[in-house]
Short mmCIF file of C-alpha atoms in Angstrom, two decimals:
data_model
loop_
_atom_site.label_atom_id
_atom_site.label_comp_id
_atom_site.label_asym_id
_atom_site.label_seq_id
_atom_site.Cartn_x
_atom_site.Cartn_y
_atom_site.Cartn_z
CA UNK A 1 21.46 20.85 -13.92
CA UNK A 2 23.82 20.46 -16.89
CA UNK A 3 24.76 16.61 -17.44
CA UNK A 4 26.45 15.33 -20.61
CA UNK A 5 24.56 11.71 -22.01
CA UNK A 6 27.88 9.54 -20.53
CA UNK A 7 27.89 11.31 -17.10
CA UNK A 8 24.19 10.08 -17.34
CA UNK A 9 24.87 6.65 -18.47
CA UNK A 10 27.88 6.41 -15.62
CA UNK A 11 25.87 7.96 -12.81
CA UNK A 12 22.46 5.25 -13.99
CA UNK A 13 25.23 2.60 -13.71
CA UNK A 14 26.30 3.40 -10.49
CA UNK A 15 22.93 3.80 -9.06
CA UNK A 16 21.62 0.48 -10.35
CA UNK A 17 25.12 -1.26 -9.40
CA UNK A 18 25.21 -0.06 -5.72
CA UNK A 19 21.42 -0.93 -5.50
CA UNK A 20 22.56 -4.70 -6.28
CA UNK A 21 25.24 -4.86 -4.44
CA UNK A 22 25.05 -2.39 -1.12
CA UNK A 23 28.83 -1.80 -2.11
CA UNK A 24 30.30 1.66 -3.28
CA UNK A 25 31.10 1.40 -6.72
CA UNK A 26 34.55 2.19 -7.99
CA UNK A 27 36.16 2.92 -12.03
CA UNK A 28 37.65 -0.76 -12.31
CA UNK A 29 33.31 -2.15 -11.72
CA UNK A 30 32.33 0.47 -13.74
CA UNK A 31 34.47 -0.04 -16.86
CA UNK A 32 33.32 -3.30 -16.67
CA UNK A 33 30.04 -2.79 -17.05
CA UNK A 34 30.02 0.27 -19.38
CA UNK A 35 28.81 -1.10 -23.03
CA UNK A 36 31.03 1.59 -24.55
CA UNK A 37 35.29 2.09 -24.62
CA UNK A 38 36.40 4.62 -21.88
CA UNK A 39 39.76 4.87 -19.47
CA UNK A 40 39.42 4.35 -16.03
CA UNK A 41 40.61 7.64 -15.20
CA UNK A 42 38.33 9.32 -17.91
CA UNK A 43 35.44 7.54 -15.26
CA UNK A 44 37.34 8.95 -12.68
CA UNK A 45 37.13 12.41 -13.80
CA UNK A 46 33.27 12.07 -14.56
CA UNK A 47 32.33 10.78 -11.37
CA UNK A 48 34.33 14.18 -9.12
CA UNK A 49 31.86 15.96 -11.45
CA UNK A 50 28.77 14.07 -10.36
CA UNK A 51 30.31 14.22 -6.75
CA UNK A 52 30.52 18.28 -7.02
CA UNK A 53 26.67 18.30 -8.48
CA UNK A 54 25.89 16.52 -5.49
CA UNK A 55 24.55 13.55 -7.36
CA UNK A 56 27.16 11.19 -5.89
CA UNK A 57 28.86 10.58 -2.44
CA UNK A 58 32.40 9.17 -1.28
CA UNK A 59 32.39 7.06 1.61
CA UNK A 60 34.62 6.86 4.34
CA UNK A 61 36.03 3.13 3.68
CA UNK A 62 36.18 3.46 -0.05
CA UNK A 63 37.31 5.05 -3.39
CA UNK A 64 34.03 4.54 -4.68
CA UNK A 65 31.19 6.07 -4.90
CA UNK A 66 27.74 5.84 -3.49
CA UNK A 67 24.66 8.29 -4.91
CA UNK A 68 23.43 10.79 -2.81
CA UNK A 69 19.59 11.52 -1.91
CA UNK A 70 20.00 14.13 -4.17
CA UNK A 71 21.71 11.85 -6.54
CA UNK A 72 18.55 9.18 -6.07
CA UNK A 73 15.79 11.79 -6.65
CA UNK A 74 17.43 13.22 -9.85
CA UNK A 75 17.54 8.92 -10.86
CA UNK A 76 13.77 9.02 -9.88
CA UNK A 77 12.64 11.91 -11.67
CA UNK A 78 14.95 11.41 -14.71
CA UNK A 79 16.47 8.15 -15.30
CA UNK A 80 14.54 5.80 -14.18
CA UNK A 81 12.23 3.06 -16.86
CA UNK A 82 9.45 1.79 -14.86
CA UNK A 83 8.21 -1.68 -16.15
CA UNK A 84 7.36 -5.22 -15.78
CA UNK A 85 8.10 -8.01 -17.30
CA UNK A 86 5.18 -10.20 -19.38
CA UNK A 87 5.63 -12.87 -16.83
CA UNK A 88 5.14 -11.17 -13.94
CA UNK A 89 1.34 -8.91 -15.08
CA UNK A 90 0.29 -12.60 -16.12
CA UNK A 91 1.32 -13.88 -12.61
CA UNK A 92 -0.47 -11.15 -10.64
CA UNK A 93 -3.74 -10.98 -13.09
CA UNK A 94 -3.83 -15.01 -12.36
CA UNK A 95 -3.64 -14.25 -8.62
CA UNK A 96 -6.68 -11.95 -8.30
CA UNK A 97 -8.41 -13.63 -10.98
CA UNK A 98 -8.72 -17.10 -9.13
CA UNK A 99 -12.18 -16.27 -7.27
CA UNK A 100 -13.80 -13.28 -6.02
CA UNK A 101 -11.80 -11.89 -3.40
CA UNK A 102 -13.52 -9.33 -0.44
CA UNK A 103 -11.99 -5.89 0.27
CA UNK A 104 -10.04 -7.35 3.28
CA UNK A 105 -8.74 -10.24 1.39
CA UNK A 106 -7.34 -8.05 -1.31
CA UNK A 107 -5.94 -5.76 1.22
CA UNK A 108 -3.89 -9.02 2.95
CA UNK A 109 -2.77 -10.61 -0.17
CA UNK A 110 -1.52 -7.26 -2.43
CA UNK A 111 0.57 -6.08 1.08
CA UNK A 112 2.04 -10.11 0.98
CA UNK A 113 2.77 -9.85 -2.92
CA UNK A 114 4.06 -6.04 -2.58
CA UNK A 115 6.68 -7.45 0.53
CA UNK A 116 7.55 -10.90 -1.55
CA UNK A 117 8.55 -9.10 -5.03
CA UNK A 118 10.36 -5.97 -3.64
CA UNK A 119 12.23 -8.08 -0.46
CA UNK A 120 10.44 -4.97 1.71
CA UNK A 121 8.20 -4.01 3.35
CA UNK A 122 4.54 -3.09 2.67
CA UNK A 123 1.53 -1.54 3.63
CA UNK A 124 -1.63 -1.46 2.13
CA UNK A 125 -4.83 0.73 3.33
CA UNK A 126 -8.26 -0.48 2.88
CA UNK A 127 -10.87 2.51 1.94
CA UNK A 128 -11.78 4.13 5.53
CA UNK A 129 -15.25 3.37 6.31
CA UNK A 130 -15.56 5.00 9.39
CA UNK A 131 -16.52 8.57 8.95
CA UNK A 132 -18.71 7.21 6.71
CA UNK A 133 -23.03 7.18 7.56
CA UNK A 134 -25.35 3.92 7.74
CA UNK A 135 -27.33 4.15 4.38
CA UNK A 136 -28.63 0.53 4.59
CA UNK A 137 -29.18 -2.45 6.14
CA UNK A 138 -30.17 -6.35 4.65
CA UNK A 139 -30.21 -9.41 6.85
CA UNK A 140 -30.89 -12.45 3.76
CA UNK A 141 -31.55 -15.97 6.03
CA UNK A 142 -29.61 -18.90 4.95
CA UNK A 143 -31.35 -21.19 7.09
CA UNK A 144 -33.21 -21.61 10.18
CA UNK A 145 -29.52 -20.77 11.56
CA UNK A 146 -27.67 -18.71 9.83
CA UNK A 147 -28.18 -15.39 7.39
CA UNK A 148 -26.27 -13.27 5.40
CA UNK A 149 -25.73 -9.17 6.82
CA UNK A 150 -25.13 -6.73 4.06
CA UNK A 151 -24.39 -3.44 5.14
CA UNK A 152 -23.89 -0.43 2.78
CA UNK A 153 -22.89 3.00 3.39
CA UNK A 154 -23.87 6.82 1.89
CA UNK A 155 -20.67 5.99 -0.22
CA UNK A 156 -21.93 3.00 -1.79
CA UNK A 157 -18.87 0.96 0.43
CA UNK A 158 -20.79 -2.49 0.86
CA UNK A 159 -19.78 -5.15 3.13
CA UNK A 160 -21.10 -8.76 3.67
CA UNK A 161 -21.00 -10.88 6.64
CA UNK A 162 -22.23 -14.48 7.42
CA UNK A 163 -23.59 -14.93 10.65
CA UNK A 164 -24.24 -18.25 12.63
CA UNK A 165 -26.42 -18.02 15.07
CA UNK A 166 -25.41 -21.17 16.59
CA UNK A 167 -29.67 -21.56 17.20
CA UNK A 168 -32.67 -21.10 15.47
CA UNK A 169 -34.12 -17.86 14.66
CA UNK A 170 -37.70 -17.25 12.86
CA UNK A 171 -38.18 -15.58 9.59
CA UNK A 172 -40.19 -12.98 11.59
CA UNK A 173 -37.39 -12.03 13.96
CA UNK A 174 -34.78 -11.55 10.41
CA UNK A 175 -37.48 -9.19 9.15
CA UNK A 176 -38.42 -7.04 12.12
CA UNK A 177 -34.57 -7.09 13.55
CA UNK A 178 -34.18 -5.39 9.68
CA UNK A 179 -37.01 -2.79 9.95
CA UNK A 180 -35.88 -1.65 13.66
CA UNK A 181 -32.13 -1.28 12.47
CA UNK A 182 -33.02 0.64 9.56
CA UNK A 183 -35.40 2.67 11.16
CA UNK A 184 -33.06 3.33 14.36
CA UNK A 185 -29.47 3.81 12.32
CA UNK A 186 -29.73 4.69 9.06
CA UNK A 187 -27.79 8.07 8.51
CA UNK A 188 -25.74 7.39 11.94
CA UNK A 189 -21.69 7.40 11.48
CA UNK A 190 -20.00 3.94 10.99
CA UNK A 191 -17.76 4.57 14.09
CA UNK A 192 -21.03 5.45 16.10
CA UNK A 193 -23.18 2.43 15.31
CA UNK A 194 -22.49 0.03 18.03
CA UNK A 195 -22.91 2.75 20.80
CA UNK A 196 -26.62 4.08 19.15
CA UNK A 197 -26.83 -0.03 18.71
CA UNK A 198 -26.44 -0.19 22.56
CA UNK A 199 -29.12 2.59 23.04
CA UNK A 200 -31.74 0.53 21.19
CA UNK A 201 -30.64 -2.64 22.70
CA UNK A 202 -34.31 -2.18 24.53
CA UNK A 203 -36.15 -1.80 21.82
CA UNK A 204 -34.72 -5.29 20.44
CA UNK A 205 -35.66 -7.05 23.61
CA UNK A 206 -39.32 -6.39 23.10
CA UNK A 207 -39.45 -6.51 19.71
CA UNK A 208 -37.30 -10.09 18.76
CA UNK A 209 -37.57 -13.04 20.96
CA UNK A 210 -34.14 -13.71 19.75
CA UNK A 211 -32.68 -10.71 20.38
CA UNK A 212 -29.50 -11.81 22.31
CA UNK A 213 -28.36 -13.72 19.07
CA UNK A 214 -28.71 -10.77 16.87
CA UNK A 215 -27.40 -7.65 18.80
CA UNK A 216 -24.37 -9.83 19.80
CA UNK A 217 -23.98 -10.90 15.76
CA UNK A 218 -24.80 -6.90 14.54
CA UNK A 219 -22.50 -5.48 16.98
CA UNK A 220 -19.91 -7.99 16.07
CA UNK A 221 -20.44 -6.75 12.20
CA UNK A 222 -20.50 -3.25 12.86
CA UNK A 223 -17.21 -3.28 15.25
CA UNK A 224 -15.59 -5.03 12.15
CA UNK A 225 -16.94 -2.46 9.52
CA UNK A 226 -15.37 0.59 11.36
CA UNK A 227 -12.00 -1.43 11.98
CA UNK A 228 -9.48 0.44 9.34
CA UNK A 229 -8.05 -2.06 6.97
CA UNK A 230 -4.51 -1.92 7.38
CA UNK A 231 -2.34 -4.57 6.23
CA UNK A 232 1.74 -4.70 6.87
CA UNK A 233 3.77 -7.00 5.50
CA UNK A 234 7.41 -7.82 5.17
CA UNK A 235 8.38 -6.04 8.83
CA UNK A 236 11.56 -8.80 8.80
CA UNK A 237 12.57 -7.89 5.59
CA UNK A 238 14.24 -4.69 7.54
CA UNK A 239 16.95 -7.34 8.79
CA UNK A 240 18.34 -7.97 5.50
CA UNK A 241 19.28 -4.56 4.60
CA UNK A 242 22.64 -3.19 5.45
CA UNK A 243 21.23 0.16 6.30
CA UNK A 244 18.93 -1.14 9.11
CA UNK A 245 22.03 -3.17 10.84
CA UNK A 246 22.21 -1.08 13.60
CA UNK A 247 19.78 -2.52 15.90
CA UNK A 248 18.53 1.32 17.14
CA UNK A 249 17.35 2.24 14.12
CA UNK A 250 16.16 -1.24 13.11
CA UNK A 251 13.54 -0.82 16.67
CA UNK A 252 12.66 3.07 15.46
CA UNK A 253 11.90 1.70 11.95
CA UNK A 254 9.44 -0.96 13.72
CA UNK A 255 7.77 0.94 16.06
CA UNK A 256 7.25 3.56 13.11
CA UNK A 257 5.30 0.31 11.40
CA UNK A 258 3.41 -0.31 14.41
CA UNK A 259 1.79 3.33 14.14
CA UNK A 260 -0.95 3.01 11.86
CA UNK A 261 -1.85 6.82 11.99
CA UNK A 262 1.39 7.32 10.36
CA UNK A 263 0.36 5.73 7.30
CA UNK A 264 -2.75 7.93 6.40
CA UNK A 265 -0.47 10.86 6.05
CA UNK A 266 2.21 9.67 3.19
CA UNK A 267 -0.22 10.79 0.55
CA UNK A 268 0.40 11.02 -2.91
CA UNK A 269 -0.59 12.44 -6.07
CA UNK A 270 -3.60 11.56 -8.06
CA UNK A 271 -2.46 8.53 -10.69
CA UNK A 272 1.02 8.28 -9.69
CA UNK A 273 3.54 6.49 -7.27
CA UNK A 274 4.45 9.48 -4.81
CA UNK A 275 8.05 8.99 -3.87
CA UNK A 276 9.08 10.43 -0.29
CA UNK A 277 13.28 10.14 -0.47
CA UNK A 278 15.69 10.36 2.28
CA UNK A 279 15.48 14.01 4.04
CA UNK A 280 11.73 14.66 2.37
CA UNK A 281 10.58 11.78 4.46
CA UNK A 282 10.08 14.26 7.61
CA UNK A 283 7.57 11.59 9.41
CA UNK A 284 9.81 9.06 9.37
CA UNK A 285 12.32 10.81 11.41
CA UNK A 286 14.91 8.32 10.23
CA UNK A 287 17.55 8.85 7.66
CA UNK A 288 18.28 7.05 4.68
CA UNK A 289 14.82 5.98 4.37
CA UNK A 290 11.93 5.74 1.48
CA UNK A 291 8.61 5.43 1.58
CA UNK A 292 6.47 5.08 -1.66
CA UNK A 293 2.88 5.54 -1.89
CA UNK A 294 0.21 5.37 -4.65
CA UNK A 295 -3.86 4.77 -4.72
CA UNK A 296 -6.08 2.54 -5.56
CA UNK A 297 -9.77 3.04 -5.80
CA UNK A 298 -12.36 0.71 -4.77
CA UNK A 299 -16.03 2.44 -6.69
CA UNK A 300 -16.11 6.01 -7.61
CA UNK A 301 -16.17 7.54 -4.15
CA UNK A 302 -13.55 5.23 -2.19
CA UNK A 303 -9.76 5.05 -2.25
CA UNK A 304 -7.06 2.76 -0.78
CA UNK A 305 -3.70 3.10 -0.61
CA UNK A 306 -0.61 0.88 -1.18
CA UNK A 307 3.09 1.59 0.20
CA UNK A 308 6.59 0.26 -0.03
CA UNK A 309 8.91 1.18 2.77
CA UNK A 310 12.75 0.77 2.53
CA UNK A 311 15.97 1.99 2.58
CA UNK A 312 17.24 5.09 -0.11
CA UNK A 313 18.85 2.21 -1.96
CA UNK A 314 16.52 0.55 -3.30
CA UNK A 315 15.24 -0.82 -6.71
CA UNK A 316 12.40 2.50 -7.72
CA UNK A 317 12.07 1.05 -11.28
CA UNK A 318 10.83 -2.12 -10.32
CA UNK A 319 8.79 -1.08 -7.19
CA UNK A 320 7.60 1.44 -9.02
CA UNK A 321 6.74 -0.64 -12.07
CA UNK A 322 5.07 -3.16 -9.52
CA UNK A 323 2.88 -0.65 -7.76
CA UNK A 324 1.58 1.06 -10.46
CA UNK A 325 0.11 -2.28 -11.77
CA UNK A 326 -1.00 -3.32 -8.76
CA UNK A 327 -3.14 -0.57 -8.40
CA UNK A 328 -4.58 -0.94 -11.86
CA UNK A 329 -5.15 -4.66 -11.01
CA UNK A 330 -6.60 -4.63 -7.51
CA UNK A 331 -9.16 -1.82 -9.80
CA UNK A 332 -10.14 -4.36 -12.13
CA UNK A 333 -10.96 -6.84 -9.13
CA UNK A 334 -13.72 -4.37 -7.85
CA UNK A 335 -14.36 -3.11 -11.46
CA UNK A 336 -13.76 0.31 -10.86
CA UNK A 337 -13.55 2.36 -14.33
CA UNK A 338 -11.21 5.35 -13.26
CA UNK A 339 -9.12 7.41 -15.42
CA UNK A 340 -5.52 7.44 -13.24
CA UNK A 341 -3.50 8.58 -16.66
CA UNK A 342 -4.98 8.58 -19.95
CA UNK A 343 -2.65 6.55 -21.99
CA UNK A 344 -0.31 5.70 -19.94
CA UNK A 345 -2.16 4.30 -17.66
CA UNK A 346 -2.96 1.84 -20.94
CA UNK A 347 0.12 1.45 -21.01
CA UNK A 348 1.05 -0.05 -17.83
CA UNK A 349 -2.26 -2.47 -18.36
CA UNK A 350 -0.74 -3.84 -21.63
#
């Protein structure tokens, strides 16, 4: 596609101004803006050439003109500059720095920041445990009435839990409760441990005296571990955009978020944010929508995923921007060490 540098610079202005403003934009807003001398009928003429590329649109109620999804993709892949400010990496390195965070935890609070600094709304996946197998088992006691559970999978995915047993339970019971689970579950599915747990639920009653305490507080764990971490944020945030005003589409667009099995199938490419625009976004089955996607890994084997879901008019560079820092940052919480880019992934660190 042939584009002089000033149809470029007038179409970026456009795209950026209607983004602020959810208005079409016209040659009188334009020549305002513009840093450099030119007519507004010279704008004119520039603008019924980016209309017949298909880059921009003219809408029914005004002279001006909107971009296209055509229009947005070619911004995307060609005219957009991705980054944040200074202020904002210190801000979000101080907010995972404060104290050690767990997976869910870090799941919750980067789907709140995501929905806060765009105005839309998030989702963030948690690695998926559940197809995962049982590779270990650790009950450490506290006290008399209370120990901490640490369960770890074949993909080195660990997770802790604190139970209270609410009554006392012997050193003897911890270690044998250990040895049975170990030697019962170990190599068994995530998503199949409390049923086998149920099976062996005989085996506990006449090994433990206080084996009520501790099936109830493994089952508990174990229902949580094969839970998918799936955070959304931001669902209101819908309201406040022009393109969601009609209250149809608003309720397709929710029930859309309420589908979790949705989410595991906006994938995206290895290192980068994936961006799904307008009549690519087949799952959606709603037009003028976006949905962004890019990963995160949590140790060498596991991956999570964060997304931003809005309308085509929205700001990329700075969602963008955010998301691909967030992803580095959320890495350097769990210490993960994974090459997502070479240098520029240094450079979105620095």
């Amino acid at each position: 596609m042939e584009i002089t540098q000033r149809q470029k610079i007038i179409f970026k202005t456009i795209v950026e101004e209607f983004t602020r403003c959810a208005e079409p934009v016209g040659s009188k807003t334009l020549m305002e803006l513009l840093d450099f001398p030119v007519s507004s009928a010279t704008i004119r003429n520039e603008m019924a050439t980016l209309e017949k590329l298909g880059l921009l649109e003219k809408t029914h109620t005004s002279s001006g003109r909107i971009p296209s999804q055509k229009g947005y993709r070619y911004y995307v892949e060609h005219l957009m500059e991705a980054d944040l400010d200074a202020s904002t990496k210190n801000a979000l390195q101080q907010v995972f720095s404060e104290r050690h965070y767990s997976l869910e935890e870090v799941v919750q609070k980067s789907c709140d920041i995501l929905s806060h600094m765009t105005n839309l709304t998030s989702v963030v996946l948690g690695p998926d445990s559940r197809h995962q197998t049982l590779q270990h088992v650790q009950l450490i006691p506290i006290n008399n009435q209370s120990a901490v559970a640490i369960i770890v999978t074949d993909q080195g995915h660990t997770e802790n839990k604190v139970f209270q047993f609410g009554t006392d339970v012997s050193m003897q019971d911890i270690q044998n409760c250990t040895d049975l689970l170990n030697d019962q579950l170990v190599g068994t599915p995530i998503e199949d441990v409390v049923g086998k747990m149920k099976e062996i639920e005989p085996m506990m009653a006449a090994k433990l005296v206080r084996h009520e305490v501790l099936f109830e507080a493994f089952v508990s764990a174990f229902m949580r571990f094969a839970t998918e971490k799936v955070a959304v944020s931001g669902r209101s945030n819908m309201l406040y955009q022009p393109e969601f005003s009609d209250i149809n589409k608003l309720k397709q667009m929710m029930r859309i978020l309420e589908n979790g099995s949705l989410f595991h199938q906006w994938t995206d490419q290895e290192g980068n944010v994936a961006i799904q625009i307008g009549e690519r976004n087949e799952l959606l089955q709603i037009g003028d929508c976006s949905v962004l996607t890019t990963k995160f890994h949590y140790n060498s084997d596991e991956e999570g995923q964060l997304m931003v879901v809005g309308p085509n008019r929205m700001q990329y560079s700075k969602v963008v921007a955010l998301m691909n820092y967030m992803s580095n940052v959320i890495e350097d919480v769990f210490g993960t060490d994974k090459d997502k880019g070479g240098a520029n992934d240094e450079q979105r660190r620095n």
